[in-house]
Coordinates of C-alpha atoms in Angstrom, one line a residue:
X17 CA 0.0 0.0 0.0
X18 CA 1.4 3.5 -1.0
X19 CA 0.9 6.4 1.8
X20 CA 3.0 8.9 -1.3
X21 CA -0.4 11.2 -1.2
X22 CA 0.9 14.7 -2.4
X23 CA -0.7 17.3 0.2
X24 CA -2.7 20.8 -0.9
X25 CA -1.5 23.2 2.0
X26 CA -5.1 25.1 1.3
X27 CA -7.3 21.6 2.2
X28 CA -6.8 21.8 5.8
X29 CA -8.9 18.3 5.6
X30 CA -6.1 17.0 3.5
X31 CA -3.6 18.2 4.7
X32 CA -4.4 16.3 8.3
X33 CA -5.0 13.2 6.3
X34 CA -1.4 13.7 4.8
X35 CA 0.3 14.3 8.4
X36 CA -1.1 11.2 9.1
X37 CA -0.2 9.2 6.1
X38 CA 3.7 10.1 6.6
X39 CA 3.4 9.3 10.9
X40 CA 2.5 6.0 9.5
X41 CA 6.2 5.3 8.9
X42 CA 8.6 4.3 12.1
X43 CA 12.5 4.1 12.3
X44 CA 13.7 2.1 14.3
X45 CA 17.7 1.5 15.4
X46 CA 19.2 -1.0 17.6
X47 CA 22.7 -1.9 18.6
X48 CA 22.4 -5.2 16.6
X49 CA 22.2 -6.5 13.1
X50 CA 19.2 -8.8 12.3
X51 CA 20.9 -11.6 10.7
X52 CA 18.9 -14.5 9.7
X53 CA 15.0 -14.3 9.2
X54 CA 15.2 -17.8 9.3
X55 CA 13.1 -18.1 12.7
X56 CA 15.0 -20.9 14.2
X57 CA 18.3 -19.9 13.9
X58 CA 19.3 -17.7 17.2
X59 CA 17.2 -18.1 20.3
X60 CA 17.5 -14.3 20.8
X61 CA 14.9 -12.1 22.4
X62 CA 15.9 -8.8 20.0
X63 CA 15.8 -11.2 16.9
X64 CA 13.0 -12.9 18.1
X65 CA 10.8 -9.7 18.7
X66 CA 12.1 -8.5 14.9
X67 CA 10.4 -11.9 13.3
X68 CA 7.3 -11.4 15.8
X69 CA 6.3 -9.1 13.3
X70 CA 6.5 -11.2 10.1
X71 CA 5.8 -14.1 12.1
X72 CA 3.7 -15.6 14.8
X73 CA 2.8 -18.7 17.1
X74 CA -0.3 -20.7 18.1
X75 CA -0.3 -18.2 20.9
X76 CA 1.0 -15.0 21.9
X77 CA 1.7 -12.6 24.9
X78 CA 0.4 -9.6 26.2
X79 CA 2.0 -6.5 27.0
X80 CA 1.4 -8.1 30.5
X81 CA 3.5 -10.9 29.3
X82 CA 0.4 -13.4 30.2
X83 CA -0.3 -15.9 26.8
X84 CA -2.9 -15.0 24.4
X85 CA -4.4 -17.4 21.8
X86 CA -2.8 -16.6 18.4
X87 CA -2.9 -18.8 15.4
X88 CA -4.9 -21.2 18.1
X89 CA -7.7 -19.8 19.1
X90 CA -8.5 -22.1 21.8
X91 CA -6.6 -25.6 23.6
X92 CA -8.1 -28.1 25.7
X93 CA -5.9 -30.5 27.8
X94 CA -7.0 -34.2 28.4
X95 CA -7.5 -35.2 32.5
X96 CA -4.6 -37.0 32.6
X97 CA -2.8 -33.9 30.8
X98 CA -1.2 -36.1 28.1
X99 CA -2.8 -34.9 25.5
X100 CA -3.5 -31.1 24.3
X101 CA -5.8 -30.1 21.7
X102 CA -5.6 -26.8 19.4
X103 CA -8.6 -25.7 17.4
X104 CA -6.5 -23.2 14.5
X105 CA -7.9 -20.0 13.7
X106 CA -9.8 -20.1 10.0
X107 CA -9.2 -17.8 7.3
X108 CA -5.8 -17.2 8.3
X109 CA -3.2 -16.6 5.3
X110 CA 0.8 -16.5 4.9
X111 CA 1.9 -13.3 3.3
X112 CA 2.2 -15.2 -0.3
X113 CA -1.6 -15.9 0.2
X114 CA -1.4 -19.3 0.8
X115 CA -4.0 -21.0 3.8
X116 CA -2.6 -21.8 7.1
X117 CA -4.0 -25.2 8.2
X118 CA -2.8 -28.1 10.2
X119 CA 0.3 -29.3 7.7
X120 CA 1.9 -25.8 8.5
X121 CA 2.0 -26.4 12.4
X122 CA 2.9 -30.1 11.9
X123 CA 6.0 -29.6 9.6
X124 CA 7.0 -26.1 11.8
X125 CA 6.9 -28.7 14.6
X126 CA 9.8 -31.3 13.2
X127 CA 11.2 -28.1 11.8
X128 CA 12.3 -26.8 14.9
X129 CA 12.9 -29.6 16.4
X130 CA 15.8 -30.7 13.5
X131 CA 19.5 -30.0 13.7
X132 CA 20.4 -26.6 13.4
X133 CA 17.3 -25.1 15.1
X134 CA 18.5 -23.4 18.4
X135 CA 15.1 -23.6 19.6
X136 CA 14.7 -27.2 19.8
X137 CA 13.8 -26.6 23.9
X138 CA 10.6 -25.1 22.7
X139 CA 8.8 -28.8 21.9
X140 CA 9.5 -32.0 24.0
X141 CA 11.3 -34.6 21.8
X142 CA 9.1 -37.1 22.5
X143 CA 6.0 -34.6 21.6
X144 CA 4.1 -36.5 18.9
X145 CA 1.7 -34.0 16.6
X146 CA -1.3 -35.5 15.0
X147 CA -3.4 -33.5 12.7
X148 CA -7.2 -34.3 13.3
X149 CA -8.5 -31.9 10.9
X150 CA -7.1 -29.0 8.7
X151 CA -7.9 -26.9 11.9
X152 CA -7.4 -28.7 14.9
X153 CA -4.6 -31.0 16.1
X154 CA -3.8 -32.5 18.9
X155 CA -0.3 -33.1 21.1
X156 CA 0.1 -36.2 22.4
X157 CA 2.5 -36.5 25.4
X158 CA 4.4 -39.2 27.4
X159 CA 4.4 -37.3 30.5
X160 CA 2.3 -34.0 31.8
X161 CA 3.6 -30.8 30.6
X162 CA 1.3 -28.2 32.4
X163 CA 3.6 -25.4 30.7
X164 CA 3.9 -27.2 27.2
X165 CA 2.4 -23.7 25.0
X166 CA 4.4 -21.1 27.7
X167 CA 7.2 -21.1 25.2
X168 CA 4.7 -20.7 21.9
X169 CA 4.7 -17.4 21.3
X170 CA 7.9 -17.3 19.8
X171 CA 7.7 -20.6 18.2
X172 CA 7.2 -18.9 15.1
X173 CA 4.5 -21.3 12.2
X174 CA 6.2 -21.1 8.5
X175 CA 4.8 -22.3 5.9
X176 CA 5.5 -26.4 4.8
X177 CA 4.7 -25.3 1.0
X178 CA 6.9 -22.4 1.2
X179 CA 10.1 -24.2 2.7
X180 CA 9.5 -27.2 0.4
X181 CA 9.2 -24.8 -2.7
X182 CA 12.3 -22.6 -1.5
X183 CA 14.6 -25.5 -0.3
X184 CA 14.2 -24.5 3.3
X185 CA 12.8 -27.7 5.0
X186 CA 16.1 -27.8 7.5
X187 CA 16.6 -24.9 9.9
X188 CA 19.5 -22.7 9.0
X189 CA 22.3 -22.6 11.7
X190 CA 23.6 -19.9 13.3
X191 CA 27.3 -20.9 11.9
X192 CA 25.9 -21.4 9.0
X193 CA 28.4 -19.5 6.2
X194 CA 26.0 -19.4 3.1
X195 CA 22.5 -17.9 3.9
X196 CA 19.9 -20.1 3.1
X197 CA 16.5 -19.0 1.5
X198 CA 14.7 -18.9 4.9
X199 CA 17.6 -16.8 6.4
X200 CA 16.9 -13.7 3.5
X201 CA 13.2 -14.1 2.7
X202 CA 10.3 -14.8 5.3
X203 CA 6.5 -16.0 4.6
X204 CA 4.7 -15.5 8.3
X205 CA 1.4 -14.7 8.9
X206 CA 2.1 -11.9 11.1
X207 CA 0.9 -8.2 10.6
X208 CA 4.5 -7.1 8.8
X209 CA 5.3 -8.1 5.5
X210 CA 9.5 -8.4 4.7
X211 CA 9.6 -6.2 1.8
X212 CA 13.4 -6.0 1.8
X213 CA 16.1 -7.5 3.9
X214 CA 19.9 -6.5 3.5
X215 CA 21.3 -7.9 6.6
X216 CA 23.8 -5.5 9.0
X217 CA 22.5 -3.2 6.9
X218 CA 18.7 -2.3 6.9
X219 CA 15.1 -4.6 6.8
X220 CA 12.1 -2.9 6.1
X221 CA 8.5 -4.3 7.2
X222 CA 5.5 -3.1 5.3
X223 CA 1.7 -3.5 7.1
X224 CA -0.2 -6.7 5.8
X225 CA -3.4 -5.1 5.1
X226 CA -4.5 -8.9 5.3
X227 CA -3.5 -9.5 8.7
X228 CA -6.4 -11.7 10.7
X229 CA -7.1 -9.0 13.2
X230 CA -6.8 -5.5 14.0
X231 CA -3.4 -3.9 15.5
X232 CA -3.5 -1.8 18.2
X233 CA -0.9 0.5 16.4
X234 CA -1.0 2.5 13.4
X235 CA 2.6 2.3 11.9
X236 CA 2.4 0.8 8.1
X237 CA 5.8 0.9 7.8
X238 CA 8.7 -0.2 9.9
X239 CA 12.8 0.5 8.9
X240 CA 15.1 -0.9 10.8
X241 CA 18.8 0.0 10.8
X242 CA 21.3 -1.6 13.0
X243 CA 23.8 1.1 14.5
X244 CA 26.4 -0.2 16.7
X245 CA 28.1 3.2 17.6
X246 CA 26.2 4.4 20.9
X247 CA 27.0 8.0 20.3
X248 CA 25.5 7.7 16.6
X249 CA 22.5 5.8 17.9
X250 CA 22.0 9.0 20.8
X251 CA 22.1 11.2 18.0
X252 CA 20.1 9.6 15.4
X253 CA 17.1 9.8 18.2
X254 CA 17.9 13.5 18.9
X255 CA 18.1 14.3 15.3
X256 CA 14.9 12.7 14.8
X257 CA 16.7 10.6 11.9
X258 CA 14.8 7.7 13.9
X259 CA 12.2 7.4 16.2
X260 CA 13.1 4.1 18.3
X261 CA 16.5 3.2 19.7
X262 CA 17.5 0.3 21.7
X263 CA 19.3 0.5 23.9
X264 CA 20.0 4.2 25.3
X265 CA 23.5 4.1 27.1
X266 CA 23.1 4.1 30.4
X267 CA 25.6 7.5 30.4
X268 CA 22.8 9.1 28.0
X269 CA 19.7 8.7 29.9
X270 CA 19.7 12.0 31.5
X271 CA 20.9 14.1 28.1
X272 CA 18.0 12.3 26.1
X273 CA 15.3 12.9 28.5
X274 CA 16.4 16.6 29.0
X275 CA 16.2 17.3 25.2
X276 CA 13.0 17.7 24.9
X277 CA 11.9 15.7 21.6
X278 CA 11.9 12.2 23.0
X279 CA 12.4 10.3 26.5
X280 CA 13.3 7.0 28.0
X281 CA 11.3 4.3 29.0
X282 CA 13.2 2.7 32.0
X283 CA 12.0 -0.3 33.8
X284 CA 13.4 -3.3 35.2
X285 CA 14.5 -6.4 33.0
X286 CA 13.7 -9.8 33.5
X287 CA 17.0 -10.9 32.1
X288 CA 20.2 -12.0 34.0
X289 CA 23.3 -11.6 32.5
X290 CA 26.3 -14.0 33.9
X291 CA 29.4 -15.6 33.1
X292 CA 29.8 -19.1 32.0
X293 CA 32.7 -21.7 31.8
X294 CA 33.5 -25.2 30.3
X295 CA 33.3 -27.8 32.5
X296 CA 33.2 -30.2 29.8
X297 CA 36.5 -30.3 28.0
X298 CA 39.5 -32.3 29.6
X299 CA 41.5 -29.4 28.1
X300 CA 40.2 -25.7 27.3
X301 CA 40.5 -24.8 24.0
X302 CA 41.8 -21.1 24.8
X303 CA 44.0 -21.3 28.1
X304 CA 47.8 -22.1 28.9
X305 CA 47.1 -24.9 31.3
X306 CA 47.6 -28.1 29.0
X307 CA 46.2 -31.4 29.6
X308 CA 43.8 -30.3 32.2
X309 CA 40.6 -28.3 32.8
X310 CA 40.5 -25.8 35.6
X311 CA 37.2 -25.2 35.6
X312 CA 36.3 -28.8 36.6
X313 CA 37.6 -27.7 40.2
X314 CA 34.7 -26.2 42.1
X315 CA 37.5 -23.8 43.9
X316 CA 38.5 -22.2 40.5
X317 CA 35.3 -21.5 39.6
X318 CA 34.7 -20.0 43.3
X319 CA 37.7 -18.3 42.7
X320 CA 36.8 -16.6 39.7
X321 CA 33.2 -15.3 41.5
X322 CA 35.0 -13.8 44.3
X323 CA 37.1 -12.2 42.1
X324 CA 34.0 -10.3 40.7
X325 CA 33.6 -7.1 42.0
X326 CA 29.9 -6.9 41.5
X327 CA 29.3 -3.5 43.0
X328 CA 32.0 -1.8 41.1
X329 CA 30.2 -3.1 37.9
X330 CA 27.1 -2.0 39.2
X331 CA 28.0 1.6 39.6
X332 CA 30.6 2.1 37.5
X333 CA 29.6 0.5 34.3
X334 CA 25.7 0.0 35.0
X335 CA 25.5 3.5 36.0
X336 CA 23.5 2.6 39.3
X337 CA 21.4 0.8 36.6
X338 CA 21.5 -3.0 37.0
X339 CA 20.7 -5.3 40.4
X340 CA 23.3 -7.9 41.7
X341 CA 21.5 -11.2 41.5
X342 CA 22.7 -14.2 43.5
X343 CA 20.7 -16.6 41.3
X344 CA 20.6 -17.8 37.6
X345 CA 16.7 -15.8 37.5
X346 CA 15.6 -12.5 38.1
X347 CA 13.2 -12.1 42.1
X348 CA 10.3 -11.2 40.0
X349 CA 9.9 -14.6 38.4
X350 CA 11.5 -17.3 41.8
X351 CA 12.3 -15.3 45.4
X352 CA 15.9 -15.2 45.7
X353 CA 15.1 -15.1 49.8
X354 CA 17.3 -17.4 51.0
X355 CA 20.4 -16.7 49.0
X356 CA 23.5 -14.8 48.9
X357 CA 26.2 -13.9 46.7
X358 CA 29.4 -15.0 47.1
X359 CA 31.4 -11.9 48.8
X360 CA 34.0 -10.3 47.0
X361 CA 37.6 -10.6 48.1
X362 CA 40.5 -11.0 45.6
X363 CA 42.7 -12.4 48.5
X364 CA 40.6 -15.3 49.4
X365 CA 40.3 -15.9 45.4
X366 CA 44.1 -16.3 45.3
X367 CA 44.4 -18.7 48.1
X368 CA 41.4 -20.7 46.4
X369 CA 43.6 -20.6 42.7
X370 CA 46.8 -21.8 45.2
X371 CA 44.9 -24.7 46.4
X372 CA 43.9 -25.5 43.5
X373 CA 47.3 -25.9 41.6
X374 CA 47.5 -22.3 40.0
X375 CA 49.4 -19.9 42.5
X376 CA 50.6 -18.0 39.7
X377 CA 47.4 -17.9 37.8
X378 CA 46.7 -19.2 34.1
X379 CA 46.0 -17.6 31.0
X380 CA 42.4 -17.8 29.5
X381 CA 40.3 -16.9 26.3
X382 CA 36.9 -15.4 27.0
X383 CA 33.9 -15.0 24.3
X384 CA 31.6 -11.4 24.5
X385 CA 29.4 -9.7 22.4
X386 CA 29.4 -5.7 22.1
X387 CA 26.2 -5.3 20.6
X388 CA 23.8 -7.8 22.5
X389 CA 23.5 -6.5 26.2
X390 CA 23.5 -2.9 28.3
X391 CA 27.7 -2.4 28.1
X392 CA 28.2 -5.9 27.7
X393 CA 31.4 -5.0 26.0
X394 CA 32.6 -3.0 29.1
X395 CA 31.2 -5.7 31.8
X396 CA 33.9 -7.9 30.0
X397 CA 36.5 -5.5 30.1
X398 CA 35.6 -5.0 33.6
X399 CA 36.0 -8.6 34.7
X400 CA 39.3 -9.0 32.8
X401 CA 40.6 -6.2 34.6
X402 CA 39.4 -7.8 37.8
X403 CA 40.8 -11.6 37.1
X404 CA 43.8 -9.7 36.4
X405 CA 44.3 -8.9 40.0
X406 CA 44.4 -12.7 40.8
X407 CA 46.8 -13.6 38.6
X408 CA 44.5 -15.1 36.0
X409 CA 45.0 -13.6 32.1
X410 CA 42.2 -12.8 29.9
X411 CA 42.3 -12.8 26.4
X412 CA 39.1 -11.0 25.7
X413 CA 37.3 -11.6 22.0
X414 CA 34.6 -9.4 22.3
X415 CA 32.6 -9.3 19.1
X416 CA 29.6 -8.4 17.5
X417 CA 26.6 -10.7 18.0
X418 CA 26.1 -12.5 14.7
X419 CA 29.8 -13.6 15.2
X420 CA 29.4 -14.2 18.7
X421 CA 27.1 -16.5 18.4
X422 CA 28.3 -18.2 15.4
X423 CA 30.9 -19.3 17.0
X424 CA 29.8 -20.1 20.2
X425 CA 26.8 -22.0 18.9
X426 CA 28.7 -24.1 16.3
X427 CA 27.6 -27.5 16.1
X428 CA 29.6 -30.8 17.0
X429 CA 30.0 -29.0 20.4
X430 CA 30.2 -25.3 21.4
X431 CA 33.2 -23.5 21.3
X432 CA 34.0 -21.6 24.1
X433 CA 36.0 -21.4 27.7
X434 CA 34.7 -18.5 29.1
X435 CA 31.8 -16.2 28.1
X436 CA 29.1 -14.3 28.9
X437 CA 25.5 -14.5 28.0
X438 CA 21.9 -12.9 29.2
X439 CA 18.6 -14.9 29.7
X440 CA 15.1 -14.4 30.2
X441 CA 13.6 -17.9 30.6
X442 CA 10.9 -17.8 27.5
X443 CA 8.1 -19.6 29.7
X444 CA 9.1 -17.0 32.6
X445 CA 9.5 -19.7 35.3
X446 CA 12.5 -21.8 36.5
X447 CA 11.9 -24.7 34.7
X448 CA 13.2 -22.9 32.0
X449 CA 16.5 -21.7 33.3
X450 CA 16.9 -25.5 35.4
X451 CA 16.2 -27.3 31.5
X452 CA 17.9 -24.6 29.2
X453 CA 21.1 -23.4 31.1
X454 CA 22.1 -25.6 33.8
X455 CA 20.5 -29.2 32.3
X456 CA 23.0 -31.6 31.5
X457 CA 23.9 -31.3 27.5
X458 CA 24.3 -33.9 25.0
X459 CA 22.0 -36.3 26.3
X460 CA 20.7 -38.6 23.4
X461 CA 17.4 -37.9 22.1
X462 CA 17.0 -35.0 24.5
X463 CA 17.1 -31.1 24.1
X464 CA 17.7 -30.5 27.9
X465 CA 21.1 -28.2 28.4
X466 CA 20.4 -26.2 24.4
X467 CA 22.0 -23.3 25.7
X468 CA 24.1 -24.6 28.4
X469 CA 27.4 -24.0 26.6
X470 CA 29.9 -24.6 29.5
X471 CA 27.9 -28.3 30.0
X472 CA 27.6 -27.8 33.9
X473 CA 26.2 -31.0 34.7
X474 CA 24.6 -32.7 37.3
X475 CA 22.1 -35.4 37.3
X476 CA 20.0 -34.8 40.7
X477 CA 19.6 -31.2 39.3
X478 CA 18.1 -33.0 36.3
X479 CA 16.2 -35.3 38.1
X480 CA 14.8 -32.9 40.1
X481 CA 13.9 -30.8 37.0
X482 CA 11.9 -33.2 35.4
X483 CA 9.7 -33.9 38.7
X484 CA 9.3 -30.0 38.8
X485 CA 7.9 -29.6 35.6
X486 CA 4.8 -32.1 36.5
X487 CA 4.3 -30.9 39.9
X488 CA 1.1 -28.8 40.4
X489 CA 1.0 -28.0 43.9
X490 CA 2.8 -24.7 43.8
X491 CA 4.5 -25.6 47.5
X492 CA 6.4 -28.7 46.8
X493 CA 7.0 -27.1 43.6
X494 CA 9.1 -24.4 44.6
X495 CA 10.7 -26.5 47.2
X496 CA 11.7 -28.4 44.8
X497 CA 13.4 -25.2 42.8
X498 CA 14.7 -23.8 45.9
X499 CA 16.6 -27.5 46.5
X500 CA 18.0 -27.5 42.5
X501 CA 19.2 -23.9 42.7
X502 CA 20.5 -24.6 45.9
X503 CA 22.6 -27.4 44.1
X504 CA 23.4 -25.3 41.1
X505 CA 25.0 -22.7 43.7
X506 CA 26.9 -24.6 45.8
X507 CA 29.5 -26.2 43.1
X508 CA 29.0 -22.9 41.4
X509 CA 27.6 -24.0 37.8
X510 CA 27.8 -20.1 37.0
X511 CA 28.7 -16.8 38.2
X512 CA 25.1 -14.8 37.7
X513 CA 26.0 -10.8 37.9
X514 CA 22.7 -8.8 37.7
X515 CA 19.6 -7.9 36.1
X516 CA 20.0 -5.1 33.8
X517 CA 17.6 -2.3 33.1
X518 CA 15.2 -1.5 30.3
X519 CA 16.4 1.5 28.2
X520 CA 14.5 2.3 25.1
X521 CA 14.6 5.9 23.7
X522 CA 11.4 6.9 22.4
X523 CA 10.5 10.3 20.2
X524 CA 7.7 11.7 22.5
X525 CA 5.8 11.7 18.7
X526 CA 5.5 7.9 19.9
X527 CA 3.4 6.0 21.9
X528 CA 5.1 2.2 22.1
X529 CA 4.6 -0.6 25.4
X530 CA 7.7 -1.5 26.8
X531 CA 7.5 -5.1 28.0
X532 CA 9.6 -6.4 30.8
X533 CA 11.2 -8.9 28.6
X534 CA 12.7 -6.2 26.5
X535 CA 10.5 -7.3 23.3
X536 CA 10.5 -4.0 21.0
X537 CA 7.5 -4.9 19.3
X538 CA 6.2 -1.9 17.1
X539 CA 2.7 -3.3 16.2
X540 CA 1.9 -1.6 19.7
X541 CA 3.2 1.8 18.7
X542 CA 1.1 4.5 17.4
X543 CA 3.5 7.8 16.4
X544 CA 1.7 11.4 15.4
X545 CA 2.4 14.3 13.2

């Protein structure tokens, strides 16, 4: 649809309908690149919120974060809660105008499921899908799975006749080096259209005047530009060369809201962000200690997280901004009563490397993106700095997340020592965080541990995971969590470091919902004249 109307100064009546025609376009900048459209390639919330809008699930969430009914429009679960039912919304069509019916869910179910998805978590392998109609199918279980759909809404539906007729049947990896179809060109049912796609450099989403319902937003058009440079972003906003950025450095926050023409929205994240290590390896891949692991000792991991100066981060780098977590989940979503972080004290990390066989320290590569996280690039620097003071030497690869997490993420094992990475657990419960990041990994026929790169591992953890995930009674349930994290913390599977803020920079021309999971999702935005 064109919005080019030429406007008569003299019609005042047109000339208001003009104003609004050219609103109708947003710009949008974030500190990363879009890289794939393919929707299983990087479990990601940014990238995952850019495909919300060319793409959508059998459900949704709210601005409240509570799940809607999407391309289901209603479920039913059996008594015995093994088997689910979802009646498909009719009249539904992919943005090449084909019907979305039952084949579409059951091929985007062994689709993301294959090698080379990264969101094979969001389905339980032994999840069978039986189409009963065209529009309803059910999901037959071998165990109850009272959160089975809390992950749906961004388990994206594509189209089986599209991928078959594009080559795009397997999922495209995130190392992958030649893009595949899927990874340049999307077919969703989702309000935005992909009218063009040059990735790092700009993606533009036009309105799909065909969409099933009605937006709450008015924007027809969406650009997107990735700018990395902070400063440029800042300006870009100020300028009003854009009308979205995310994220607004934390050292900006004041200078954006005192400039009159736009303003943050601030909140806090649901996120943790937290540094990882190999515990799998019998030698790291990036270290000078040969023909052993350090991080299989539970005193050189201790040693590391008492090195961490967690307050100094907070309000040095954070800006005040950010809140020291002692567990793997932010309070909002499990009570970290109960729990402590481990105190800093650099001396007491020596003496734990010296017992450990490393009085002089070791040498050590660490992965980091730039572009992914508030100052993730300068947390990193910050903790290499601090290591340094306990003999230990960093060799910091900070990157860009597209490369970041093609490496990390490479398949036939991942390939990192040391890193960090954020999480907000998609179902917004622990289960998540207890199956996802500290499940054991590499377990046949099982998708437990997906994004546990390090492969902490520990079997009662598991165990007590699985029993979690069928409990009801919300008592012994969180018992239950209480007793795994409690696990998880004592032979220190991470080193969590904080929750960070929400900073979005918004033109006060715009009206946009901020969620707490950081999703920029412009279908809510409405902008004026």
């Amino acid at each position: 649809m064109s919005f080019k109307t030429h406007c008569l100064a003299a019609v005042a009546a047109l000339a208001l309908m003009c104003g609004a025609a050219q609103a109708q376009t947003l710009r949008y900048a974030n500190q990363g690149e879009l890289k794939s459209l393919d929707p299983y390639t990087v479990n990601e919330t940014t990238t995952n919120a850019h495909l919300g809008h060319p793409y959508e699930g059998l459900t949704a969430r709210g601005k409240d974060l509570k799940i809607e009914p999407a391309l289901a429009e209603k479920w039913e679960v059996s008594d015995d809660g093994l088997k689910w039912r979802f009646f498909l919304r009719k009249g539904v069509k992919f943005h090449d105008g084909s019907d979305f019916t039952a084949d579409d869910v059951l091929f985007s179910a062994e689709r993301v499921r294959a090698t080379g998805s990264n969101f094979t978590t969001r389905i339980p392998t032994s999840a069978k899908f039986v189409k009963v109609d065209d529009h309803t199918i059910d999901v037959v279980l071998t165990a109850p799975n009272p959160i089975l759909n809390a992950q749906w809404d961004t388990w994206y539906i594509m189209s089986k006749k599209w991928a078959e007729a594009n080559n795009a049947v397997a999922p495209t990896p995130a190392a992958a080096t030649t893009p595949s179809h899927a990874s340049l060109n999307a077919n969703g049912t989702g309000p935005y259209k992909i009218e063009s796609h040059q990735p790092g450099v700009k993606t533009v989403f036009k309105f799909n005047e065909n969409y099933w319902k009605k937006i709450e937003g008015n924007i027809k058009e969406i650009v997107f530009t990735p700018i990395s440079s902070d400063a440029t972003r800042v300006a870009a906003l100020l300028s009003g060369e854009v009308d979205v950025i995310e994220p607004v450095p934390i050292q900006d926050i004041q200078r954006v809201n005192a400039a009159g023409n736009a303003q943050v929205l601030t909140g806090p994240e649901l996120r943790t962000i937290f540094l990882g290590f190999d515990q799998t390896r019998d030698e790291l891949l990036e270290s000078s200690v040969k023909g052993k692991n350090p991080f299989k000792d539970v005193k050189v991991r201790q040693a590391f997280y008492q090195a961490i100066d967690i307050e100094t981060i907070k309000s040095r780098v954070m800006r005040g901004l950010s809140t020291p977590s002692p567990l793997m989940i932010a309070p909002e979503l499990f009570s970290t009563a109960g729990f402590t972080r481990a105190k800093f004290d650099a001396e007491a990390s020596k003496k734990l490397l010296a017992e450990a066989g490393y009085p002089n320290g070791f040498e050590l590569g660490m992965d980091c993106p730039n572009d992914r996280y508030v100052n993730d690039g300068q947390i990193c620097q910050a903790v290499v700095g601090m290591l340094a003071r306990i003999g230990v030497k960093v060799s910091l690869n900070a990157q860009p997340k597209a490369q970041y997490f093609a490496k990390v993420l490479k398949p036939g094992g991942y390939k990192t020592s040391f890193y960090l990475l954020g999480w907000t657990p998609g179902t917004f419960d622990s289960h998540n965080v207890l199956y996802d990041i500290l499940g054991c990994r590499d377990v046949a026929g099982s998708s437990r541990g997906e994004s546990n790169l390090g492969n902490y591992c520990n079997k009662k953890v598991d165990e007590l995971t699985d029993k979690i995930l069928v409990e009801s009674d919300t008592a012994k349930r969180n018992a239950m969590i209480g007793e795994a994290y409690k696990m998880t913390v004592d032979e220190v599977s991470y080193i969590p470091l904080h929750q960070q803020a929400l900073a979005w920079g918004v033109s006060k021309k715009v009206k946009l919902a901020q969620r707490a999971d950081n999703s920029v999702l412009l279908y809510y935005a409405t902008k004026e004249q």
